[in-house]
Amino acid sequence: MVNADFSRRAVGAGMLFLVMALVVSFNLDQRLARQRGQIVDVEMFVAEQGGFAPASVRVRAGEPVHFRLHGGDVAHAVAFGPGVGVESGVIAPGERRTVTLTFAQPGVYTYYCNLWCSKEHWRMRGVIEVVDDAGQIPPAAPDPVIAALAAEGVDLDAAHGADHAQPAPQEALSPLVDAAALATLAVPEPLRSPEWRRTHALADAIAALAVANPGRAASEVAPAAAALWLENGADGATAAIGDLYAKNCAACHGARGAGDGPAANDAATTPAAFTVATLAERRSDVLYAKIRRGGMGTGMPNFGTLFTPEESWSLVDYLWVLALDEGMSSER
Ligand code: HEC
Ligand SMILES: [Cu+2]
């Protein structure tokens, strides 16, 4: 009686152990599979030949993804965004390179070529759907800045005109930047706030500074406002943003923002030159929106799926560095 009871218990304990061992090994298997990650093979061709194959992939968040990139025709370089901060570097035709990254957050990401490889280069983009454990992607919130512009009735497509090509009132702002003059002027508090700067244009800052300093010459006020504008836009003056511009914008807009990049003539419309004359009347949020959404019916691509909002604001600041930086503007 005692013995039978004991052996029954022993069998029970043994089975429990087995079940637990199976559960543990199953979990271990899953964990190992997760650690090994997912493999995504991508063939690369210029956009005219189909771009990336596949052009859309689905992976799981929190697990490494090994992108095995293979150059099919010409040299390409693959970047991941927004906010991923990973690049493959240049991949020669026929070369194979693996880029491993882990998406911490589910959402929709982009892989894109950032080496100018053909006329339609900027169309060389792929979509990465990163799902959570339940296989879901959280819905993306609309960009609040672009939504606010729409609510305000700002027509992004009407905000550009024939003014691109004619750098006229630039002389009026000469010398372009004068920090010494700024130090002698009264600066109304809102002009220093990032929110004000984002919803206004340099022309607004010049006007507000003139009102706050009656009796001071316009030739003093404008360069002072420009100095303030540049000072408050220091985010655009980093090497990382310069690099972002060089790889994604310079081919059309020119290395120095003069609208004279090697691909400028291929765009459906002439790319804007980023001079004081073209930018002064532009609100920062309109420039931001144009970068993220692109120009409807023009050659301006959309970059909202490539860059973070912060990167986009910094690019707006960088356009001002191009337009206002004394060294550069004296070259034009
Ligand atoms: C394929 C060529 C091309 C590339 C690449 C490109 N742009 Fe443009 N961009 C254009 C064209 C063409 C326009 C003019 C569209 C129009 O008439 O509004 C434009 C307009 C703009 C405008 C609006 C200017 C204004 O005064 O309204 C901004 C801002 C801008 N681009 C920023 C950028 C930035 C920043 C990048 C890189 C992240 C970039 N662009 C990349 C072609 C390009
Ligand atoms: Cu390319």
Coordinates of C-alpha atoms and ligand atoms in Angstrom, one line a residue:
M1 CA 0.0 0.0 0.0
V2 CA 2.7 2.4 1.0
N3 CA 4.9 1.2 -1.8
A4 CA 2.3 1.6 -4.5
D5 CA 1.4 5.0 -3.3
F6 CA 5.0 6.0 -3.4
S7 CA 5.6 4.7 -6.9
R8 CA 2.5 6.4 -8.1
R9 CA 3.8 9.6 -6.7
A10 CA 7.2 9.0 -8.2
V11 CA 5.6 8.5 -11.7
G12 CA 3.5 11.6 -11.2
A13 CA 6.6 13.6 -10.2
G14 CA 8.5 12.1 -13.1
M15 CA 5.8 13.1 -15.6
L16 CA 5.6 16.6 -14.1
F17 CA 9.3 16.9 -14.6
L18 CA 9.1 15.8 -18.2
V19 CA 6.4 18.3 -19.0
M20 CA 8.4 21.0 -17.3
A21 CA 11.5 20.0 -19.2
L22 CA 9.5 20.1 -22.5
V23 CA 8.1 23.6 -21.6
V24 CA 11.6 24.8 -20.8
S25 CA 13.1 23.4 -23.9
F26 CA 10.3 24.8 -26.0
N27 CA 10.8 28.2 -24.5
L28 CA 14.5 27.9 -25.0
D29 CA 14.0 27.0 -28.7
Q30 CA 11.8 30.0 -29.1
R31 CA 14.3 32.1 -27.4
L32 CA 17.1 30.8 -29.5
A33 CA 15.1 31.4 -32.7
R34 CA 14.4 34.9 -31.5
Q35 CA 18.1 35.5 -30.8
R36 CA 19.0 34.1 -34.3
G37 CA 16.5 36.5 -35.8
Q38 CA 14.8 36.8 -39.1
I39 CA 16.5 36.8 -42.5
V40 CA 15.4 39.1 -45.3
D41 CA 17.0 38.8 -48.7
V42 CA 16.8 42.0 -50.8
E43 CA 17.8 42.4 -54.4
M44 CA 18.7 45.9 -55.5
F45 CA 18.0 47.5 -58.9
V46 CA 17.6 51.2 -59.9
A47 CA 14.0 52.4 -59.5
E48 CA 13.4 52.2 -63.3
Q49 CA 14.1 48.5 -63.1
G50 CA 11.8 47.9 -60.1
G51 CA 14.0 49.1 -57.2
F52 CA 14.1 46.8 -54.2
A53 CA 12.8 43.2 -54.5
P54 CA 10.9 42.7 -52.3
A55 CA 9.6 46.2 -51.9
S56 CA 7.8 45.4 -48.7
V57 CA 8.7 43.1 -45.8
R58 CA 7.1 42.2 -42.5
V59 CA 9.2 41.5 -39.4
R60 CA 8.7 41.2 -35.7
A61 CA 9.7 43.8 -33.2
G62 CA 12.3 43.0 -30.6
E63 CA 14.1 40.4 -32.7
P64 CA 17.2 40.9 -34.9
V65 CA 16.5 41.3 -38.6
H66 CA 19.4 40.4 -41.0
F67 CA 18.9 42.3 -44.2
R68 CA 21.0 40.5 -46.8
L69 CA 21.5 43.1 -49.5
H70 CA 22.6 42.2 -53.0
G71 CA 23.6 44.7 -55.6
G72 CA 21.9 43.8 -58.9
D73 CA 23.0 46.5 -61.3
V74 CA 24.8 49.7 -60.2
A75 CA 26.2 50.8 -56.8
H76 CA 23.6 51.5 -54.1
A77 CA 23.6 52.3 -50.4
V78 CA 20.8 51.4 -48.1
A79 CA 19.6 53.5 -45.2
F80 CA 16.8 52.7 -42.7
G81 CA 14.4 55.2 -41.1
P82 CA 12.8 57.0 -39.5
G83 CA 14.9 57.2 -36.4
V84 CA 16.8 54.0 -37.0
G85 CA 20.2 55.6 -37.8
V86 CA 21.6 52.6 -39.7
E87 CA 23.2 52.6 -43.1
S88 CA 24.8 49.9 -45.2
G89 CA 27.5 52.0 -46.9
V90 CA 28.1 51.7 -50.6
I91 CA 27.4 48.3 -52.0
A92 CA 29.0 47.6 -55.4
P93 CA 27.1 45.6 -58.2
G94 CA 27.3 41.9 -57.4
E95 CA 28.3 42.5 -53.8
R96 CA 26.4 41.0 -50.9
R97 CA 26.2 42.8 -47.5
T98 CA 24.3 42.0 -44.4
V99 CA 22.9 44.7 -42.2
T100 CA 21.5 43.5 -38.8
L101 CA 19.2 45.6 -36.8
T102 CA 16.5 45.2 -34.2
F103 CA 13.3 47.3 -34.3
A104 CA 12.4 48.0 -30.7
Q105 CA 9.0 49.5 -31.5
P106 CA 6.4 48.1 -33.9
G107 CA 5.4 50.5 -36.7
V108 CA 6.1 51.2 -40.3
Y109 CA 9.6 51.9 -41.4
T110 CA 11.4 52.5 -44.7
Y111 CA 14.5 51.2 -46.3
Y112 CA 15.8 53.5 -49.0
C113 CA 18.8 54.1 -51.3
N114 CA 20.7 57.2 -50.4
L115 CA 23.3 57.0 -53.1
W116 CA 22.1 58.8 -56.3
C117 CA 21.9 55.9 -58.6
S118 CA 19.5 56.9 -61.4
K119 CA 17.1 59.6 -62.6
E120 CA 14.3 58.2 -60.4
H121 CA 16.7 57.3 -57.6
W122 CA 14.6 58.8 -54.8
R123 CA 11.8 56.3 -55.7
M124 CA 14.0 53.5 -54.6
R125 CA 12.3 52.8 -51.3
G126 CA 10.9 49.8 -49.5
V127 CA 8.4 49.4 -46.6
I128 CA 9.2 47.5 -43.4
E129 CA 6.1 46.5 -41.4
V130 CA 7.3 45.8 -37.9
V131 CA 4.6 43.9 -35.9
D132 CA 4.2 43.3 -32.2
D133 CA 3.8 39.9 -30.5
A134 CA 0.2 39.8 -31.5
G135 CA 1.1 40.5 -35.2
Q136 CA -0.3 44.0 -35.0
I137 CA 1.0 47.4 -36.1
P138 CA -0.2 50.4 -34.0
P139 CA -2.0 53.0 -36.2
A140 CA 0.3 55.9 -37.0
A141 CA -0.8 59.2 -35.6
P142 CA -1.2 62.0 -38.3
D143 CA 1.6 64.6 -38.2
P144 CA 0.2 67.3 -35.8
V145 CA 2.1 70.1 -37.6
I146 CA 0.7 69.3 -41.0
A147 CA -2.8 68.8 -39.5
A148 CA -2.5 72.2 -37.8
L149 CA -1.5 73.8 -41.1
A150 CA -4.5 72.2 -42.8
A151 CA -6.9 73.3 -40.0
E152 CA -5.5 76.8 -40.4
G153 CA -6.3 76.7 -44.1
V154 CA -2.7 77.0 -45.3
D155 CA -2.4 75.6 -48.8
L156 CA 1.0 74.0 -49.0
D157 CA 0.8 73.7 -52.7
A158 CA -0.1 77.4 -53.2
A159 CA 2.8 78.5 -51.0
H160 CA 5.3 78.3 -53.8
G161 CA 5.4 80.3 -57.0
A162 CA 7.6 81.8 -59.6
D163 CA 9.7 83.3 -56.8
H164 CA 12.2 80.4 -56.8
A165 CA 14.4 81.6 -59.6
Q166 CA 14.7 85.3 -58.8
P167 CA 16.9 86.2 -55.9
A168 CA 15.7 89.9 -55.7
P169 CA 15.5 91.5 -52.2
Q170 CA 18.6 89.9 -50.9
E171 CA 20.5 93.2 -51.1
A172 CA 18.1 94.7 -48.6
L173 CA 19.4 92.2 -46.0
S174 CA 23.0 93.0 -46.6
P175 CA 25.1 92.3 -44.5
L176 CA 23.1 89.1 -44.0
V177 CA 23.9 88.3 -40.5
D178 CA 24.9 90.8 -37.8
A179 CA 25.1 89.4 -34.3
A180 CA 26.7 92.6 -33.0
A181 CA 23.6 94.6 -34.1
L182 CA 21.4 92.1 -32.4
A183 CA 23.1 92.7 -29.1
T184 CA 22.1 96.4 -29.3
L185 CA 18.4 95.7 -30.0
A186 CA 15.4 95.0 -27.8
V187 CA 14.2 91.5 -28.6
P188 CA 10.5 90.7 -27.8
E189 CA 10.3 87.5 -25.8
P190 CA 8.3 85.4 -28.3
L191 CA 11.0 85.8 -30.9
R192 CA 13.2 83.6 -28.8
S193 CA 10.7 80.8 -28.4
P194 CA 11.0 77.7 -30.6
E195 CA 7.2 77.6 -31.0
W196 CA 7.1 81.1 -32.4
R197 CA 10.0 80.4 -34.8
R198 CA 8.2 77.3 -36.1
T199 CA 5.0 79.0 -36.9
H200 CA 6.6 82.1 -38.4
A201 CA 8.9 83.3 -41.1
L202 CA 12.2 85.3 -41.0
A203 CA 10.2 88.2 -42.5
D204 CA 7.9 88.1 -39.4
A205 CA 10.9 88.2 -37.2
I206 CA 12.3 91.2 -39.1
A207 CA 8.9 93.0 -38.8
A208 CA 8.5 92.2 -35.1
L209 CA 12.1 93.4 -34.4
A210 CA 11.4 96.6 -36.3
V211 CA 8.3 97.3 -34.3
A212 CA 10.1 96.7 -31.0
N213 CA 13.0 99.0 -32.0
P214 CA 11.4 102.1 -33.6
G215 CA 13.9 104.5 -35.0
R216 CA 16.5 101.9 -35.8
A217 CA 17.4 101.5 -39.5
A218 CA 16.1 98.6 -41.5
S219 CA 19.6 97.9 -42.7
E220 CA 20.4 97.2 -39.0
V221 CA 17.3 95.4 -38.0
A222 CA 17.2 92.8 -40.8
P223 CA 20.7 91.4 -40.3
A224 CA 20.1 91.4 -36.5
A225 CA 16.9 89.3 -37.1
A226 CA 18.9 87.0 -39.3
A227 CA 21.5 86.5 -36.6
L228 CA 18.7 85.7 -34.1
W229 CA 17.1 83.3 -36.6
L230 CA 20.4 81.5 -37.2
E231 CA 21.2 81.4 -33.5
N232 CA 17.8 79.8 -32.6
G233 CA 18.2 77.3 -35.4
A234 CA 21.5 75.8 -34.2
D235 CA 20.0 72.2 -34.5
G236 CA 20.6 72.5 -38.2
A237 CA 24.3 73.2 -37.9
T238 CA 25.4 69.7 -37.0
A239 CA 27.5 67.4 -39.1
A240 CA 24.8 64.7 -39.0
I241 CA 22.2 67.0 -40.5
G242 CA 24.7 68.2 -43.1
D243 CA 25.3 64.6 -44.1
L244 CA 21.5 63.9 -44.3
Y245 CA 21.2 66.9 -46.6
A246 CA 24.2 65.9 -48.7
K247 CA 22.9 62.4 -49.3
N248 CA 19.2 63.1 -49.8
C249 CA 18.8 66.7 -51.0
A250 CA 22.0 68.0 -52.6
A251 CA 21.5 66.1 -55.9
C252 CA 18.5 68.3 -56.7
H253 CA 18.9 71.4 -54.5
G254 CA 22.7 71.6 -54.8
A255 CA 25.4 71.1 -52.3
R256 CA 25.1 74.7 -51.1
G257 CA 21.4 74.9 -51.7
A258 CA 21.6 77.0 -54.9
G259 CA 19.1 74.7 -56.7
D260 CA 21.8 73.5 -59.1
G261 CA 22.4 69.8 -58.1
P262 CA 23.3 67.3 -60.9
A263 CA 19.7 65.9 -60.9
A264 CA 18.0 69.3 -60.9
N265 CA 17.2 69.1 -64.6
D266 CA 15.6 65.7 -64.1
A267 CA 13.0 66.9 -61.6
A268 CA 9.5 67.7 -63.0
T269 CA 9.9 71.3 -61.8
T270 CA 13.0 73.3 -60.9
P271 CA 14.2 72.6 -57.4
A272 CA 14.0 75.6 -55.1
A273 CA 17.2 77.5 -54.4
F274 CA 17.6 78.1 -50.7
T275 CA 18.5 81.8 -50.7
V276 CA 17.3 84.4 -48.2
A277 CA 15.0 85.7 -51.0
T278 CA 13.2 82.4 -51.4
L279 CA 13.0 81.5 -47.8
A280 CA 12.4 84.8 -46.0
E281 CA 8.6 84.7 -46.5
R282 CA 8.3 81.0 -45.7
R283 CA 7.0 79.9 -42.4
S284 CA 9.2 77.2 -40.8
D285 CA 6.3 74.8 -40.5
V286 CA 5.4 75.2 -44.2
L287 CA 9.0 74.2 -45.1
Y288 CA 8.8 71.3 -42.6
A289 CA 5.5 70.2 -44.1
K290 CA 7.0 70.4 -47.7
I291 CA 9.9 68.2 -46.7
R292 CA 7.8 65.6 -45.0
R293 CA 4.9 65.6 -47.5
G294 CA 6.7 66.6 -50.7
G295 CA 5.4 68.9 -53.3
M296 CA 2.2 67.6 -54.9
G297 CA 2.7 67.5 -58.6
T298 CA 6.3 68.8 -58.4
G299 CA 9.6 67.0 -58.4
M300 CA 9.9 67.4 -54.6
P301 CA 9.9 63.9 -53.0
N302 CA 8.2 63.2 -49.6
F303 CA 10.6 62.4 -46.7
G304 CA 8.1 61.9 -43.9
T305 CA 8.5 58.2 -44.0
L306 CA 12.3 58.4 -43.9
F307 CA 13.1 61.0 -41.3
T308 CA 11.9 61.7 -37.8
P309 CA 10.0 65.0 -37.1
E310 CA 13.1 66.2 -35.2
E311 CA 15.4 65.5 -38.2
S312 CA 12.9 67.3 -40.5
W313 CA 12.9 70.4 -38.3
S314 CA 16.7 70.3 -38.2
L315 CA 16.7 70.1 -42.0
V316 CA 14.6 73.3 -42.1
D317 CA 17.3 74.9 -39.8
Y318 CA 20.0 73.6 -42.2
L319 CA 18.3 75.4 -45.1
W320 CA 18.8 78.6 -43.1
V321 CA 22.4 77.7 -42.5
L322 CA 22.8 77.4 -46.3
A323 CA 20.9 80.6 -47.0
L324 CA 22.4 82.8 -44.2
D325 CA 25.8 81.5 -43.5
E326 CA 28.1 84.4 -44.4
G327 CA 30.8 82.3 -45.9
M328 CA 28.4 80.6 -48.2
S329 CA 26.2 83.5 -49.2
S330 CA 29.3 85.5 -50.2
E331 CA 30.0 82.8 -52.8
R332 CA 26.8 83.5 -54.7
Ligands
HEC1 C1 14.2 64.8 -56.9 C2 14.7 66.2 -56.6 C3 14.6 66.7 -55.2 C4 15.1 66.2 -54.1 C5 15.9 64.9 -53.9 C6 14.7 67.0 -53.0 N1 14.0 68.1 -53.5 FE1 13.2 69.6 -52.4 N2 12.3 70.3 -54.0 C7 12.4 69.8 -55.3 C8 11.6 70.5 -56.2 C9 11.5 70.3 -57.7 C10 11.0 71.6 -55.4 C11 10.1 72.7 -55.9 C12 8.7 72.2 -55.7 C13 7.8 73.4 -55.7 O1 7.7 74.1 -56.7 O2 7.3 73.7 -54.6 C14 11.4 71.4 -54.1 C15 11.0 72.1 -53.0 C16 11.5 72.0 -51.7 C17 11.1 72.9 -50.6 C18 10.1 74.0 -50.7 C19 10.8 75.3 -50.9 C20 9.9 76.4 -51.0 O3 10.4 77.5 -51.0 O4 8.6 76.2 -51.0 C21 11.8 72.5 -49.5 C22 11.8 73.1 -48.2 C23 12.7 71.4 -50.0 N3 12.4 71.1 -51.3 C24 13.6 70.7 -49.2 C25 14.2 69.5 -49.5 C26 15.0 68.8 -48.6 C27 15.3 69.1 -47.2 C28 15.4 67.7 -49.3 C29 16.2 66.5 -48.8 C30 15.7 65.9 -47.6 C31 14.9 67.8 -50.7 N4 14.2 68.9 -50.8 C32 15.1 66.9 -51.7 C33 13.2 68.7 -55.7 C34 13.9 67.9 -54.8
CU2 CU 19.9 54.7 -55.3

